[in-house]
Coordinates of C-alpha atoms in Angstrom, one line a residue:
X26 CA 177.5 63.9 51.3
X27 CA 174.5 65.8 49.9
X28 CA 171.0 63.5 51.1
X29 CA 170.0 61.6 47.6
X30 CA 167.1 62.9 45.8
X31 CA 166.8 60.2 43.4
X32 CA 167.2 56.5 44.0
X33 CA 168.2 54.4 41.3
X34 CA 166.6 50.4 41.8
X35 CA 167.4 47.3 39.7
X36 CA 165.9 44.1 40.0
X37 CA 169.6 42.2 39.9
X38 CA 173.0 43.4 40.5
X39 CA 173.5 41.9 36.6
X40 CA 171.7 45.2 35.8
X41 CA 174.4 47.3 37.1
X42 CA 176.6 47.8 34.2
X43 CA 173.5 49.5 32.7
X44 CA 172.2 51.1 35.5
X45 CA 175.3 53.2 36.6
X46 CA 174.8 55.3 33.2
X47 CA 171.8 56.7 34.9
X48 CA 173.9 57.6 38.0
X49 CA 176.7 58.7 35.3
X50 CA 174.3 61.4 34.3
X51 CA 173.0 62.7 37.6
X52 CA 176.3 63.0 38.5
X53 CA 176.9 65.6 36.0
X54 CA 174.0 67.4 36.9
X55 CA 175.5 67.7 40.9
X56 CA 172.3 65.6 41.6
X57 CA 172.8 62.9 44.8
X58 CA 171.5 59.5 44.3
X59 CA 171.4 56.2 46.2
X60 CA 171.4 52.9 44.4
X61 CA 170.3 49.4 45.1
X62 CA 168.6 46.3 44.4
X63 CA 165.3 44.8 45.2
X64 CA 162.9 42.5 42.8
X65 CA 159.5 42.5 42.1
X66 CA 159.1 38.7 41.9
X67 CA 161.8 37.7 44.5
X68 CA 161.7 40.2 47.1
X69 CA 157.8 41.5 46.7
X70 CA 157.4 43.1 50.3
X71 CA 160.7 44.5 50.4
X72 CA 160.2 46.4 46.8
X73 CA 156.7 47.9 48.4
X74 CA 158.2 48.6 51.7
X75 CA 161.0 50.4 49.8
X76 CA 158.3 52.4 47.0
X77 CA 156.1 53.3 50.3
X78 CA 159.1 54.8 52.2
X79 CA 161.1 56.5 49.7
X80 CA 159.6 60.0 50.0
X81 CA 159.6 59.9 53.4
X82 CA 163.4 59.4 53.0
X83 CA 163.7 62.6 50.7
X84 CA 163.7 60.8 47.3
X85 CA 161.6 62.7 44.8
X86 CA 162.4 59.9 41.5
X87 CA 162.9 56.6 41.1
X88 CA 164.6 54.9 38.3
X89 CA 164.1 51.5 38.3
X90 CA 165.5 48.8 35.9
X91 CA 164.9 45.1 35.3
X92 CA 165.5 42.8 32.3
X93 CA 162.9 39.8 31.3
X94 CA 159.3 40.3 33.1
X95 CA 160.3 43.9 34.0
X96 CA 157.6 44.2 36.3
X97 CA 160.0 46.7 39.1
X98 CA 158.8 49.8 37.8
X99 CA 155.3 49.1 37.9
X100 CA 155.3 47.6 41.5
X101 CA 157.0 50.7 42.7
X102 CA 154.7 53.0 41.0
X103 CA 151.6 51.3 42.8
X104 CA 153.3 52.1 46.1
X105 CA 154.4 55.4 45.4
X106 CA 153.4 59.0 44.4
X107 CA 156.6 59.7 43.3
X108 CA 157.5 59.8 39.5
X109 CA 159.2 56.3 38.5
X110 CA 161.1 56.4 35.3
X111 CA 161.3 52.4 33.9
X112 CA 164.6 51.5 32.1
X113 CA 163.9 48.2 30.1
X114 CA 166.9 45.8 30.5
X115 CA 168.3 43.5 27.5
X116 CA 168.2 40.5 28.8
X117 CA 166.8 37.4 26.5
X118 CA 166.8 36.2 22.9
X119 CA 164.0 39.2 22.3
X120 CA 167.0 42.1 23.0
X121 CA 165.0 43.9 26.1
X122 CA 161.7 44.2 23.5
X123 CA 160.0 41.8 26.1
X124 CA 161.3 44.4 29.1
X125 CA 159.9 47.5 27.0
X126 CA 156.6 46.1 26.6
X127 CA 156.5 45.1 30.1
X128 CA 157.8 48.2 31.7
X129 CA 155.3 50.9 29.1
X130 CA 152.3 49.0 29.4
X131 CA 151.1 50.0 32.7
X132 CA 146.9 50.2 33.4
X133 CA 145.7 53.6 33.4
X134 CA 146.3 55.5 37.1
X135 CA 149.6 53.9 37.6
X136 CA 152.2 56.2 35.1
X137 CA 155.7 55.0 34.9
X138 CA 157.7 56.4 32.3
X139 CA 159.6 54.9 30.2
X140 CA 162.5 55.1 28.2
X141 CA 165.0 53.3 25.5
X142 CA 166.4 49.6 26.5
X143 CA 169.5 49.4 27.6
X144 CA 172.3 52.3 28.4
X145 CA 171.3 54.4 26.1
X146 CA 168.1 54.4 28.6
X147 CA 169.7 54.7 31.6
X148 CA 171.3 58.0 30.7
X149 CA 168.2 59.6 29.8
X150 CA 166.4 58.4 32.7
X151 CA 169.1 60.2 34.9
X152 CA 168.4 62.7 32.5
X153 CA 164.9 62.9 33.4
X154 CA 165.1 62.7 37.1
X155 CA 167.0 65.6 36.5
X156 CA 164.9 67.6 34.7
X157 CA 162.3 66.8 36.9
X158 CA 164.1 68.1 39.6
X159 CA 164.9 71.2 37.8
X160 CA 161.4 72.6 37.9
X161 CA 162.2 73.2 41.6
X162 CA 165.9 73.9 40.9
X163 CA 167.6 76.8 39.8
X164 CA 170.8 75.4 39.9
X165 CA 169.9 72.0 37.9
X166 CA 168.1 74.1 35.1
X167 CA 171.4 75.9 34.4
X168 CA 173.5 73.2 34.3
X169 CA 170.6 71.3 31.7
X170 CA 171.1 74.4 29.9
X171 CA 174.6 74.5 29.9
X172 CA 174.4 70.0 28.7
X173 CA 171.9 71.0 25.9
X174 CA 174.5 74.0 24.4
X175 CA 176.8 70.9 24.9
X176 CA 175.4 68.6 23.1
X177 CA 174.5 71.4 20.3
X178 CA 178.7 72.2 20.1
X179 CA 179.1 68.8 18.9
X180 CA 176.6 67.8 16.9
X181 CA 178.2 71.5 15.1
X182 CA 181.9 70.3 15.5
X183 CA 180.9 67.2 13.7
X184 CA 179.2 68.6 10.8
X185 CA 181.7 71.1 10.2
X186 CA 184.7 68.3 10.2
X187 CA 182.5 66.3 7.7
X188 CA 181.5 68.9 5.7
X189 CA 185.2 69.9 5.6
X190 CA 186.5 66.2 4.6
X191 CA 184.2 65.9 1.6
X192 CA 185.5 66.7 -2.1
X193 CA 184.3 70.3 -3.2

């Protein structure tokens, strides 16, 4: 097994229905990954420990997911110089808003990026580890070239079928 260039953190295993969609899409990208769980609030020294080691252990991204508070992404950020790529979790009344606003609002000097709540999130964070890694990759560029031409077939499939269903 190839060593894992990404690793992929929630702050509960609840999260990881939502979280495997990031690991769905390395996957298709050939891109090895390591996946666990530690918590901002609940494990505080562990989550540091873990942000301070990680490139030391070959990581070069970490996607990091929590519902509610969603402060995981933004502990591992201080610690780290690695990119961290926040996936808001639905997890309350407020459908993962309260998770988005958590995980984007970071003070200046401390980046985390952040994408959509949810699955929907998780994918394109794998995504994005994966295109960050591509900018030292030959071999992960061509194969997000190859997704994108993908993604471009159906988009044209289905607007051919429609068009071709509707009355003349």
């Amino acid at each position: 097994m190839s060593k894992p260039l990404v690793s992929i953190v929630m702050g509960s295993d609840s999260d990881l229905e939502i979280m495997r969609e990031a690991g769905k899409a390395l996957d298709e990208f050939g891109i090895a990954y390591e996946i666990d769980v530690t918590s901002a609030h609940r494990s505080p020294e562990r989550t540091a420990e873990f942000a301070r080691k990680a490139a030391g252990r070959g990581i070069r991204v970490i996607i990091a997911g929590a519902g509610g508070a969603a402060h995981l992404a933004g502990v591992i950020a201080a610690h780290t110089t690695l990119p961290v790529i926040g996936v808001p979790i639905p997890s309350t009344s407020l459908n993962g808003m309260d998770s988005l606003l958590s995980t984007v609002q970071m003070p200046a000097g401390i980046p985390v990026a952040t994408v959509a709540i949810g699955k929907p999130g998780a994918t394109n964070a794998g995504i994005l580890a994966a295109q960050m890694i591509a900018l030292a990759d030959a071999s992960v560029a061509k194969k997000l070239e190859k997704h994108k031409e993908k993604l471009a077939r159906g988009v044209k499939e289905k607007s051919n079928k429609l068009r071709s269903s509707l009355p003349r």
